[in-house]
Short mmCIF file of C-alpha atoms in Angstrom, two decimals:
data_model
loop_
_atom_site.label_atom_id
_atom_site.label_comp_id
_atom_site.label_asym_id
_atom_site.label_seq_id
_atom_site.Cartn_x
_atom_site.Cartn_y
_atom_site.Cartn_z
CA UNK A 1 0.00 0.00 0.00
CA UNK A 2 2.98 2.75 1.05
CA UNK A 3 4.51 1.52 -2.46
CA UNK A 4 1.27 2.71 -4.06
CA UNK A 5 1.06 5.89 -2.59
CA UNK A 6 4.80 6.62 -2.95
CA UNK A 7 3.93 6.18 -6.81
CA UNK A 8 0.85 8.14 -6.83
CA UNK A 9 3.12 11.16 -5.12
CA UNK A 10 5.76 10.69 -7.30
CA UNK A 11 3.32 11.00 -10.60
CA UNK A 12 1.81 13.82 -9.06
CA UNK A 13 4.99 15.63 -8.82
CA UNK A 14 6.20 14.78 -12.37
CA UNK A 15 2.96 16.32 -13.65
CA UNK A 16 3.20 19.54 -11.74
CA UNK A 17 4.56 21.33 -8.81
CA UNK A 18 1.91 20.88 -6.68
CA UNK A 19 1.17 23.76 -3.83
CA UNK A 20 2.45 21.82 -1.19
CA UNK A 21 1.35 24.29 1.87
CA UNK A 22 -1.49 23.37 3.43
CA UNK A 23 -3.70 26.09 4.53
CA UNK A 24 -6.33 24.33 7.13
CA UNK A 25 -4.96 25.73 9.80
CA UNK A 26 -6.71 29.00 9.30
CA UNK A 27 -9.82 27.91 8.54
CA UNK A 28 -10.13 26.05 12.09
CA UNK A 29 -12.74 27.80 15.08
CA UNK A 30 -13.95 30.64 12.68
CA UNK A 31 -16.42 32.88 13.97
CA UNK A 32 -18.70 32.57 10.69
CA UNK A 33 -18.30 30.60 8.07
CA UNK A 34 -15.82 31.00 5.57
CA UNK A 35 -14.99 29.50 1.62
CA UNK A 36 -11.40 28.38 2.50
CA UNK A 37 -8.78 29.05 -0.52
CA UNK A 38 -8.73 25.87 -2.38
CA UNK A 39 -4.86 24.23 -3.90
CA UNK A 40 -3.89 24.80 -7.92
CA UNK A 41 -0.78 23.28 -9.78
CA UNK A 42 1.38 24.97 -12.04
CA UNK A 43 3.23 22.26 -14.58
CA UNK A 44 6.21 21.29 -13.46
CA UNK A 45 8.28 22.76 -16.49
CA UNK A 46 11.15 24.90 -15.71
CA UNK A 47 12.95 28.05 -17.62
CA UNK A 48 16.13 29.86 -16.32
CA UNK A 49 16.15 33.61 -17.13
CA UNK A 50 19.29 33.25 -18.05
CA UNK A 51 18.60 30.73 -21.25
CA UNK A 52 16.62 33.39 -22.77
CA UNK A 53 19.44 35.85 -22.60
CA UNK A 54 18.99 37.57 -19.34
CA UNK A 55 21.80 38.94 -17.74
CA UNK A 56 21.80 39.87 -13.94
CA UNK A 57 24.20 42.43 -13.78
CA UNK A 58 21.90 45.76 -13.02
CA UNK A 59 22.89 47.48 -16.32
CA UNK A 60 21.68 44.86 -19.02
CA UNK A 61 17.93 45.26 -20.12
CA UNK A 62 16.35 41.88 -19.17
CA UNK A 63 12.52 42.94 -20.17
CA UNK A 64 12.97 41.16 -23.74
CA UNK A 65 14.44 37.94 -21.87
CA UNK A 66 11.48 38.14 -19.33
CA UNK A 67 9.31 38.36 -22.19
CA UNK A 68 10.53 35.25 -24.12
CA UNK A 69 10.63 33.15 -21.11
CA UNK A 70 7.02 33.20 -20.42
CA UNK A 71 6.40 32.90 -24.13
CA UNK A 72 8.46 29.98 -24.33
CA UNK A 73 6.92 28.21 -20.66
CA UNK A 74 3.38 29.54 -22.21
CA UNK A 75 3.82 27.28 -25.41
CA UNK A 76 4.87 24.09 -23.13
CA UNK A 77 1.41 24.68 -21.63
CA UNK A 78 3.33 26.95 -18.58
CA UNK A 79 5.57 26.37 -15.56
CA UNK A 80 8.34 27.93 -13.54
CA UNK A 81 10.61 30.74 -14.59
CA UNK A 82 13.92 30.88 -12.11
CA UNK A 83 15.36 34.44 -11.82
CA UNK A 84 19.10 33.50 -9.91
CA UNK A 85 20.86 35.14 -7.80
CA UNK A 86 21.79 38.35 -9.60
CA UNK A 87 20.37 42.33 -10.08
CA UNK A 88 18.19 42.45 -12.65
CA UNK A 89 16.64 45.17 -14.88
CA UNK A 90 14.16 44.96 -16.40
CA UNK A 91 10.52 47.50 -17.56
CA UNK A 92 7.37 45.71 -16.84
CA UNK A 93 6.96 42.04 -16.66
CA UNK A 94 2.88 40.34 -18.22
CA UNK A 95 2.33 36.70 -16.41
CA UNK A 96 0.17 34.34 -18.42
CA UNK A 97 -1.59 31.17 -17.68
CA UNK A 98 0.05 29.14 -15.33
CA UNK A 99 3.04 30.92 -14.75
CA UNK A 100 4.84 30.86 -11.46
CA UNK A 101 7.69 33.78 -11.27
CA UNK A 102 10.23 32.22 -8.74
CA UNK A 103 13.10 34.18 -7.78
CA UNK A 104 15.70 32.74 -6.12
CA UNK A 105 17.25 34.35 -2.05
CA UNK A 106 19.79 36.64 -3.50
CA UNK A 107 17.91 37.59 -7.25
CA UNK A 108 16.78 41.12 -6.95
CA UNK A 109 14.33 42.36 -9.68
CA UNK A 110 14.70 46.09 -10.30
CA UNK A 111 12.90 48.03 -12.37
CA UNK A 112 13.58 50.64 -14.81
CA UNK A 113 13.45 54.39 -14.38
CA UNK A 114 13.12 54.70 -17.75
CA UNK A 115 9.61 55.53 -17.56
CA UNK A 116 8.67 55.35 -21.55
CA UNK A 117 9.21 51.43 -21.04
CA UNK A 118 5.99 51.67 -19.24
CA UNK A 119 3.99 53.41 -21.44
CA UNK A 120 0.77 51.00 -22.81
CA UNK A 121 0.62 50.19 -26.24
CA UNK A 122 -2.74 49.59 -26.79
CA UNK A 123 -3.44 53.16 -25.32
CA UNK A 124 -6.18 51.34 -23.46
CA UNK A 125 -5.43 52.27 -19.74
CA UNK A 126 -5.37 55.41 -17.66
CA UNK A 127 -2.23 54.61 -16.08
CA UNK A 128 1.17 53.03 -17.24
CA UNK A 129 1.61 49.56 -17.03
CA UNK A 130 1.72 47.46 -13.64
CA UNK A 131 5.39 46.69 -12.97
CA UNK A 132 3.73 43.27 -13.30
CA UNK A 133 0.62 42.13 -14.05
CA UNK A 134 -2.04 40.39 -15.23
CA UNK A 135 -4.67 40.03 -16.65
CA UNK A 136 -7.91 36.99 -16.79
CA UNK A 137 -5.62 34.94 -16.20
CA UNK A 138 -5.60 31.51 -14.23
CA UNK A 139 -3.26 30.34 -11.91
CA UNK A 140 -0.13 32.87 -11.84
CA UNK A 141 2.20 32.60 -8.58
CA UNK A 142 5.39 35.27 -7.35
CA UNK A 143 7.03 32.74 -5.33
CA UNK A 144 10.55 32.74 -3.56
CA UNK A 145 13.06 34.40 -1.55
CA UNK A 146 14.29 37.12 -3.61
CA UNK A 147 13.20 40.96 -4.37
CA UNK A 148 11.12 42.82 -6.49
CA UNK A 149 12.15 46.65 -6.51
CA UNK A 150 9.55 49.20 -8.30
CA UNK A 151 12.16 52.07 -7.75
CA UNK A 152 8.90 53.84 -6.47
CA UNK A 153 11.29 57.29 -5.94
CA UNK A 154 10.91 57.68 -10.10
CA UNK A 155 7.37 58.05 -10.08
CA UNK A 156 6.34 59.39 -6.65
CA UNK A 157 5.41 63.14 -5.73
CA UNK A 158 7.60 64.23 -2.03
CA UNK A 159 6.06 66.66 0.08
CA UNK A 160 8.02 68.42 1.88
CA UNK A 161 6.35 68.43 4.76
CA UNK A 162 6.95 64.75 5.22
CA UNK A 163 10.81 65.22 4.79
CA UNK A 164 14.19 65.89 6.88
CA UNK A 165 15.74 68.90 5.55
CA UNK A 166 19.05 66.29 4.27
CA UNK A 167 16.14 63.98 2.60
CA UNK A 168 14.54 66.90 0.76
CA UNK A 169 18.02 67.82 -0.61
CA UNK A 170 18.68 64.61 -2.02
CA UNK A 171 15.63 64.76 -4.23
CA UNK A 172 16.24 68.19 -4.96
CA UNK A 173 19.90 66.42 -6.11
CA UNK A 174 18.22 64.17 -8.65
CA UNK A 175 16.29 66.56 -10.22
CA UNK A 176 13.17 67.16 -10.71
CA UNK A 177 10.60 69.69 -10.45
CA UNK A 178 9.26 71.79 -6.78
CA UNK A 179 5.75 72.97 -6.72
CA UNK A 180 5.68 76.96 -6.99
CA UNK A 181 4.37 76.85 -3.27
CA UNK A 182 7.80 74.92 -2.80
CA UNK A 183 5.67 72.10 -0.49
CA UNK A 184 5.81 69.49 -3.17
CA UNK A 185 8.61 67.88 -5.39
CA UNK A 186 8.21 65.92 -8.72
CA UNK A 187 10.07 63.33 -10.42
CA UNK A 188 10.20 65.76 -13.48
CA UNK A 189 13.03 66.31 -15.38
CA UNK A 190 15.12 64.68 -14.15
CA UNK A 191 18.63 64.20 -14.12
CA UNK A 192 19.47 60.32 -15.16
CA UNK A 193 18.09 61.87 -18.80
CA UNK A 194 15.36 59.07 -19.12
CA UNK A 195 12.51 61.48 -21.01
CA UNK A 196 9.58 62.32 -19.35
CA UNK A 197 5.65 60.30 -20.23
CA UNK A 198 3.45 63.71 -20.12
CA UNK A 199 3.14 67.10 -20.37
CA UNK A 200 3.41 68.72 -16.82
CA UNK A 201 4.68 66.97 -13.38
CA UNK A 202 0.90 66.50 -12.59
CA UNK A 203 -0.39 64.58 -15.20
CA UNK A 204 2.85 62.31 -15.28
CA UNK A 205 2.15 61.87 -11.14
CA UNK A 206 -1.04 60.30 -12.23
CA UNK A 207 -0.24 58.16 -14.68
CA UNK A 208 1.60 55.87 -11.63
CA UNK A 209 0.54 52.21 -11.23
CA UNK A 210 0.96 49.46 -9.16
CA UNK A 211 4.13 47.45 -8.25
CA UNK A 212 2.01 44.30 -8.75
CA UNK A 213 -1.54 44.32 -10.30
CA UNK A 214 -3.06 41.54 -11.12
CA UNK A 215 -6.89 41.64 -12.55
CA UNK A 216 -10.00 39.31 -13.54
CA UNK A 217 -7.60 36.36 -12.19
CA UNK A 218 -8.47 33.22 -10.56
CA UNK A 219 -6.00 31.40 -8.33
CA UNK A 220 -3.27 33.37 -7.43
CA UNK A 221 -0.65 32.70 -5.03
CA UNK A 222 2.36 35.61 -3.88
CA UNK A 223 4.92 33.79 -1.83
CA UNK A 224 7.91 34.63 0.18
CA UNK A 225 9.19 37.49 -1.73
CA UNK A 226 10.11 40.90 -0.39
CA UNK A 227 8.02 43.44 -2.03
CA UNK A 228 9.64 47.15 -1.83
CA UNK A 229 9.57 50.56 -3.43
CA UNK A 230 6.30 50.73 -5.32
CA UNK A 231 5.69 53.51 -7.67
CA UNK A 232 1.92 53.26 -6.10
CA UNK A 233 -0.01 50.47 -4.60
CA UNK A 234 2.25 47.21 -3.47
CA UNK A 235 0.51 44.07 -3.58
CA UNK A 236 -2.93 44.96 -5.73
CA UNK A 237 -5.30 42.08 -6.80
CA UNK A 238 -8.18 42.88 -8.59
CA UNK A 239 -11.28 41.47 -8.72
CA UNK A 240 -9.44 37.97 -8.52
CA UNK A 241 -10.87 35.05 -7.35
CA UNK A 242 -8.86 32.23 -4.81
CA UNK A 243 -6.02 34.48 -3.69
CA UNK A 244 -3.03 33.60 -0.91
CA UNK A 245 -0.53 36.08 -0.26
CA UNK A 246 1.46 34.55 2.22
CA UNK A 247 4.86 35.10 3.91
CA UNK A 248 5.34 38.50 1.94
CA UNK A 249 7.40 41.33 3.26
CA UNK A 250 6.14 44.53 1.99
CA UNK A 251 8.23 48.16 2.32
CA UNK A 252 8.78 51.44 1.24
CA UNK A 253 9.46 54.49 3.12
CA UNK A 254 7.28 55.76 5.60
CA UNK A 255 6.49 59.09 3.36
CA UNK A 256 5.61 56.99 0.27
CA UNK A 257 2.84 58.61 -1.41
CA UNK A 258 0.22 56.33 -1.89
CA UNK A 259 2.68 53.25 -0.86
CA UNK A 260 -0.72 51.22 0.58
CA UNK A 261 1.38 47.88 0.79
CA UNK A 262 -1.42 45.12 0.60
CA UNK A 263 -4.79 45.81 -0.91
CA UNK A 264 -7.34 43.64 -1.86
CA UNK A 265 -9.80 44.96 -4.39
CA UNK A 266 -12.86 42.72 -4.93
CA UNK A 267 -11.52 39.64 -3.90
CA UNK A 268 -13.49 36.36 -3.29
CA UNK A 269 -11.77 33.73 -1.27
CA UNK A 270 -8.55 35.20 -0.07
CA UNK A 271 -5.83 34.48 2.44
CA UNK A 272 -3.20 36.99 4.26
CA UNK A 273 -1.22 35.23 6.49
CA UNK A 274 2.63 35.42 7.82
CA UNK A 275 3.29 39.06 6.16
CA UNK A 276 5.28 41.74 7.54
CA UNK A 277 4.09 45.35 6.67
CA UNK A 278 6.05 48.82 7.04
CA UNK A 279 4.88 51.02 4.41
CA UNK A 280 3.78 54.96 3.26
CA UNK A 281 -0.23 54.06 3.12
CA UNK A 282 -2.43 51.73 4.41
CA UNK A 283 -1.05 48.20 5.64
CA UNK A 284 -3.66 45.50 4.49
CA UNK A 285 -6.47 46.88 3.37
CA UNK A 286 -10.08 45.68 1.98
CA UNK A 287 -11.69 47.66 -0.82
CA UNK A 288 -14.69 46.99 -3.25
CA UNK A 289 -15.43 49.10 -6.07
CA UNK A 290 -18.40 48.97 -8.54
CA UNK A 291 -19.82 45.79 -9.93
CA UNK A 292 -17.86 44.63 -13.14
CA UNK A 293 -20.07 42.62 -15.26
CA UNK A 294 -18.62 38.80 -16.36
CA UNK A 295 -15.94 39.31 -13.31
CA UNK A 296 -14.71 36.51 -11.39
CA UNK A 297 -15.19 38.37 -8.18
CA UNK A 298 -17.36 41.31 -7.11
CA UNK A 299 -16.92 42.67 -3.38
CA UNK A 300 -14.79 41.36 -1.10
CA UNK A 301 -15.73 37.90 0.68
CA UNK A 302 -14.50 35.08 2.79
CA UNK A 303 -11.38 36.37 3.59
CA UNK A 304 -9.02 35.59 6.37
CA UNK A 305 -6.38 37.69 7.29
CA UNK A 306 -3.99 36.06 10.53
CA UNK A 307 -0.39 35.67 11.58
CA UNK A 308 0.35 39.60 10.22
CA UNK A 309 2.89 42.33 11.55
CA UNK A 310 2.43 46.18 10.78
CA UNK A 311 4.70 48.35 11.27
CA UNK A 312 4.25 51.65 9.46
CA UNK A 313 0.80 52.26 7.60
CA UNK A 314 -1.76 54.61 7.77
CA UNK A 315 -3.57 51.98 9.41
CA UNK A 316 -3.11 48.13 10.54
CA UNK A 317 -6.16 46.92 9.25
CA UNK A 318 -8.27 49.23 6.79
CA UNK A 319 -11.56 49.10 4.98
CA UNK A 320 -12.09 51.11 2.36
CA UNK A 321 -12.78 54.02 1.15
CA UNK A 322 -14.24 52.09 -1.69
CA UNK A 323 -16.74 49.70 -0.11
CA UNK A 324 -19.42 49.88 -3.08
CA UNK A 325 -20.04 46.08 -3.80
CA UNK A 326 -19.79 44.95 0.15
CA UNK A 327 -17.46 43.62 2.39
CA UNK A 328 -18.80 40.34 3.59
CA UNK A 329 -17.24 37.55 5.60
CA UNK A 330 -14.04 38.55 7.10
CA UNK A 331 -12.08 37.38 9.49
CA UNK A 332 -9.11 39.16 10.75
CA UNK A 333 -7.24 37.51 14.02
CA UNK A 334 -3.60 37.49 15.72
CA UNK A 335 -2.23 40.12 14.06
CA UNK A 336 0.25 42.97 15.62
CA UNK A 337 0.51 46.29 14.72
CA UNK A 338 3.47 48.66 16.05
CA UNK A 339 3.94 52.26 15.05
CA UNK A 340 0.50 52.67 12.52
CA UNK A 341 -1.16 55.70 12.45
CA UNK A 342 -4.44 54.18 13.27
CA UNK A 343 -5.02 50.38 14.20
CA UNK A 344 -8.03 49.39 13.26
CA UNK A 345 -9.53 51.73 10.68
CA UNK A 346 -12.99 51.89 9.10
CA UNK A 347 -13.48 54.67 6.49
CA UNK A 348 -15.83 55.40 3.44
CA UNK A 349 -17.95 58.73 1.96
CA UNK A 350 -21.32 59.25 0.08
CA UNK A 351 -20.46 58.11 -3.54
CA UNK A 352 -18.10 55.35 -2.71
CA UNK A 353 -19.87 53.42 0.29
CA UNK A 354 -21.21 50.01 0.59
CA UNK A 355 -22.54 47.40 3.37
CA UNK A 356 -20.75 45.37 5.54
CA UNK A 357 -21.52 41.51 6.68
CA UNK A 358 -20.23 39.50 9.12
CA UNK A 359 -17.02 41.20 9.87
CA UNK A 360 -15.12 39.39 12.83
CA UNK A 361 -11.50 41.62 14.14
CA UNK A 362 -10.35 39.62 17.25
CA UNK A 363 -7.19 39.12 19.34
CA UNK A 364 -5.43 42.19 18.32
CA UNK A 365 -1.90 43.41 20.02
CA UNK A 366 -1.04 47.42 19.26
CA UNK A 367 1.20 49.89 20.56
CA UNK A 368 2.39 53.16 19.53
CA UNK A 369 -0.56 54.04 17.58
CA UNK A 370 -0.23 57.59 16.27
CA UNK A 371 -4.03 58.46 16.47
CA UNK A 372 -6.89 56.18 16.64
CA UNK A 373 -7.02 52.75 18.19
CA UNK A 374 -10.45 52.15 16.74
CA UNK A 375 -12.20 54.39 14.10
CA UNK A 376 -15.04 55.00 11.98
CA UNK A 377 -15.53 57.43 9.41
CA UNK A 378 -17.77 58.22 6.71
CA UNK A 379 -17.12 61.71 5.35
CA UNK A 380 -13.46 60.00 4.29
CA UNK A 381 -11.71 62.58 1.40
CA UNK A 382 -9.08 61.41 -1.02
CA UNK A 383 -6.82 64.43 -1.59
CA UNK A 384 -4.12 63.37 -3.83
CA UNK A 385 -0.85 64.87 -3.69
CA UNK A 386 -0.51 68.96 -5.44
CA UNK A 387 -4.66 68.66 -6.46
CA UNK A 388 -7.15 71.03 -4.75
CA UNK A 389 -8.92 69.58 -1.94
CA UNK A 390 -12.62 69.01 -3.12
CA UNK A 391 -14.97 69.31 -0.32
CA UNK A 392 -16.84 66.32 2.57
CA UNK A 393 -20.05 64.50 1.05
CA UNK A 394 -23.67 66.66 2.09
CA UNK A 395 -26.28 64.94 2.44
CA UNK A 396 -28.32 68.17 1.05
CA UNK A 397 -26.40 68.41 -1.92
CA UNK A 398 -26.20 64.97 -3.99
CA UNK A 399 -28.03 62.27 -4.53
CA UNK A 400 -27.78 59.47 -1.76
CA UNK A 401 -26.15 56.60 -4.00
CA UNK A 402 -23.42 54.08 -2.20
CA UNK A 403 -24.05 55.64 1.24
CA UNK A 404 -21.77 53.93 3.75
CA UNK A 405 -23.00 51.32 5.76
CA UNK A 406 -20.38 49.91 8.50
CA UNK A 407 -22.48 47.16 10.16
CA UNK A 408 -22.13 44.06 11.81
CA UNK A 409 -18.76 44.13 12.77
CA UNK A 410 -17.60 42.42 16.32
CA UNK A 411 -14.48 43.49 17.91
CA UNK A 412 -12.81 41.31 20.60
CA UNK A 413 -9.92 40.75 22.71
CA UNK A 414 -7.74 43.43 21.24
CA UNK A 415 -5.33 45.13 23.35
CA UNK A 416 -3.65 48.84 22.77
CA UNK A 417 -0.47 50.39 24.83
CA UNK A 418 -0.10 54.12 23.77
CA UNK A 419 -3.14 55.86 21.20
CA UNK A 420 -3.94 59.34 21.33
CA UNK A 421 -7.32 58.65 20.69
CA UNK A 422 -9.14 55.19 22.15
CA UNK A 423 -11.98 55.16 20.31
CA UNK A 424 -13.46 57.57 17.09
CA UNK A 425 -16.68 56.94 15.31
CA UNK A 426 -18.81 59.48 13.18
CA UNK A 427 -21.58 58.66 10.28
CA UNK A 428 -23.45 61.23 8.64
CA UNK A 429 -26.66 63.25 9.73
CA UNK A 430 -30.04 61.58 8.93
CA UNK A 431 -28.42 58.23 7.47
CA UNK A 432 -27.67 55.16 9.25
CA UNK A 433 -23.67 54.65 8.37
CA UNK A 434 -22.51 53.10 11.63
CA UNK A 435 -24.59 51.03 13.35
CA UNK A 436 -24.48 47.44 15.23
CA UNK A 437 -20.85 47.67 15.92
CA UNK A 438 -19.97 45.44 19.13
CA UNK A 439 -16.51 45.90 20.77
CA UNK A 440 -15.69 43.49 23.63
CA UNK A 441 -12.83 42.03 26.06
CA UNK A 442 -10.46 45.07 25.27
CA UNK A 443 -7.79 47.09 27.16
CA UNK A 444 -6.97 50.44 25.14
CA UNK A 445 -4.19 52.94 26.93
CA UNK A 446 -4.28 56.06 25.27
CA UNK A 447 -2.77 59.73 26.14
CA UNK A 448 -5.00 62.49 25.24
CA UNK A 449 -8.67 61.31 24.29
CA UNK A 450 -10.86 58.29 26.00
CA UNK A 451 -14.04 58.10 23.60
CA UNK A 452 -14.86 60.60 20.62
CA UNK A 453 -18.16 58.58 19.01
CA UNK A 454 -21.12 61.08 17.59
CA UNK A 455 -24.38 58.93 19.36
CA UNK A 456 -26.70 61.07 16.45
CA UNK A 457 -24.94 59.40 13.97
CA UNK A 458 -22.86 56.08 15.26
CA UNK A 459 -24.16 53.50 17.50
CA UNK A 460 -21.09 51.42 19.05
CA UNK A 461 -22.00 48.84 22.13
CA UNK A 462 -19.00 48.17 24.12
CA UNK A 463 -19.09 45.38 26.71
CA UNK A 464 -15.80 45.58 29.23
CA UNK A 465 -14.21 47.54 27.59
CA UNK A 466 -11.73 49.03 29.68
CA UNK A 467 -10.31 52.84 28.52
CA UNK A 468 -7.39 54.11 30.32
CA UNK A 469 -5.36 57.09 30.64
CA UNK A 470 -1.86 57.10 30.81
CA UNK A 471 -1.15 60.97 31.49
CA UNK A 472 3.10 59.75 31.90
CA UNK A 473 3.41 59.77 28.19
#
């Protein structure tokens, strides 16, 4: 019988590499139930970058090499590409079907400042390309020890305001363009003589993508890599469908504009486990934007998010602003967060709101949280960097569509040393935005404000919860 199943495993791994981690272990004592992420294989073929001509050295081009490496897995129906040990450039990198991009401890991927290799094509998208990406594609994996470098200080707007006077002179060395307020700096002319993508610093600023952005996917699987220096958003799936990002480190500096590190964006059937967070933006963070018709995920659902350590972020853990199609079915549990501006953040507006389900945030550690332990907020205002600053959603003065609704959401056992504020909650006059929230079994020590909460407009119930000053710090 053992000879039989030695034979079975041994066909199994001559037919693919098969995803060997098994995953029950989060799924056990759930508060709700939750669709657990379900295994995929990726053939067990097997291209070095360096057989299609790439060239780790950190001056040679490798995109072309990149390029014909998936093309040539692709035609032996897919498989693994090995990036060594090595610095390699490269401009952006498309996954196809059942593709797994492995890079080995000491391969660092690095990508281009040339921003024109970034430009699409097609002339089909409002932004460059994704440093990589996909797109409805099935079963793509980032796997391995190595790193993947956006070179985020290329693309990203500085403010000032955010920077030590030596740090602001070091941009000001590379270039580039300062705001004629002097409060911002742009990566615009600058002086490595790669030619600029638009006509003023603005419009180039919003061309930015993602690091990684992956869209209309099913099974997806980021693994072990170190995830740094994103020109935007980090980690970024898209309405994908199955999705484990597990063991990834994701960083950038602490003044990274827009540096959110891992978002998920309409995901069905997710897992975030084992990562360690210290970015410019928000840490892990759920969002859910309008319906897309003939997507393989709409909203974000059963989700588990456990075993995670944030650092820097705007907050820990983060819904929205975008909450349109729902959030439904999350559980987020023994995770740590250390230095965030807020932990545990809740925030949406008129125009971009959506209902929450069965939302489950237990045994939480914090300390040194900048602001807010706990908050809720529903007049939320995106205010990109050098743009005018539009102003909060009126109830009196647009029509009510994708009004907020934070809802049944239980808080337990979480535990805060050092928050100015404990707890923050505010909807919006004559809607019902924040209501049903239970908070339970908590200790929260914070400096300068016990309990903020608007009763017209949020309705929190807090059983022992114990608030307390510390007036030493």
């Amino acid at each position: 019988m053992k000879r039989i199943v030695l034979q079975i495993i041994c066909l199994m791994l001559s037919s693919g590499c098969i995803w060997a981690q098994n995953y029950d272990q989060y799924y056990k004592n759930l508060p709700t139930k939750v669709t657990p992420v379900t295994p995929f294989t990726i053939p067990a073929n097997e291209v070095s970058l360096v057989d299609c001509g790439g060239v780790g050295d950190g001056v040679t081009l490798n995109t072309e090499a990149f390029s014909k490496a998936i093309s040539l897995l692709n035609k032996q129906g897919g498989g693994r590409l090995v990036v060594p040990a090595g610095v390699w450039l490269t401009g952006p990198i498309s996954l196809k079907d059942n593709i797994e991009l492995h890079l080995q401890r000491n391969a660092i991927v690095y990508f281009s400042p040339d921003k024109s290799l970034y430009v699409d094509p097609k002339g089909s998208s409002s932004r460059v390309l994704a440093c990589i990406r996909a797109s409805k594609r099935t079963n793509i994996a980032i796997t391995g020890e190595g790193i993947i470098d956006g070179n985020g200080g290329q693309w990203r707007p500085v403010k000032k305001s955010k920077q030590s006077d030596v740090e602001w002179k070091q941009y000001l060395e590379m270039g580039g363009q300062v705001s004629e307020d002097g409060s911002l700096w742009y990566p615009w002319q600058m002086k490595n003589g790669y030619p600029d993508i638009a006509d003023s610093p603005k419009e180039q600023e919003g061309l930015r993508n993602d690091l990684i952005r992956l869209t209309d996917c099913v099974n997806v699987r980021i693994e072990g890599v170190t995830v740094q220096n994103a020109p935007r958003f980090h980690v970024h799936p898209c309405n994908c469908r199955n999705v484990v990002v597990d063991g990834v480190t994701v960083r950038c500096p602490w003044n990274a504009q827009n540096g959110d590190a891992i978002d998920f964006s309409d995901v069905n059937i997710g897992l975030i486990v084992n990562c360690v967070v210290d970015a410019g933006d928000d840490g892990i963070c759920m969002k859910s934007n309008a319906a897309k018709p003939n997507s393989p995920a709409n909203g974000c659902e059963d989700i588990v998010i456990e075993n995670n350590t944030v650092f820097h972020a705007h907050g820990g853990f983060v819904l929205g602003s975008n909450t349109t199609s729902g959030i439904r079915r999350i559980v987020v549990r023994h995770n740590r967060f250390s230095g965030t501006d807020t932990g545990l953040r809740f925030k949406s507006s008129i125009g971009r709101g959506g209902k929450t389900e069965q939302l489950f945030i237990s045994d939480i550690v914090m300390n040194d949280i900048k602001d807010e332990a706990i908050v809720f907020q529903c007049d939320y205002l995106d205010k990109p960097a050098g743009r005018e600053n539009g102003k909060s959603a009126q109830v009196n003065d647009q029509v009510l569509k994708d009004v907020p609704e934070f809802q049944d959401i239980h808080i337990q056992n979480v535990i805060c040393r050092g928050c100015k504020t404990g707890i923050r909650a505010s909807g919006i006059e004559q809607l019902d935005c924040v209501h049903d929230i239970h908070i339970s079994n908590s200790t929260i020590v914070y400096t300068k404000t016990k309990w903020q909460v608007d009763e017209q407009t949020a309705r929190l119930t807090c059983t022992n919860v114990n608030l307390v000053q510390d007036r030493k710090e």
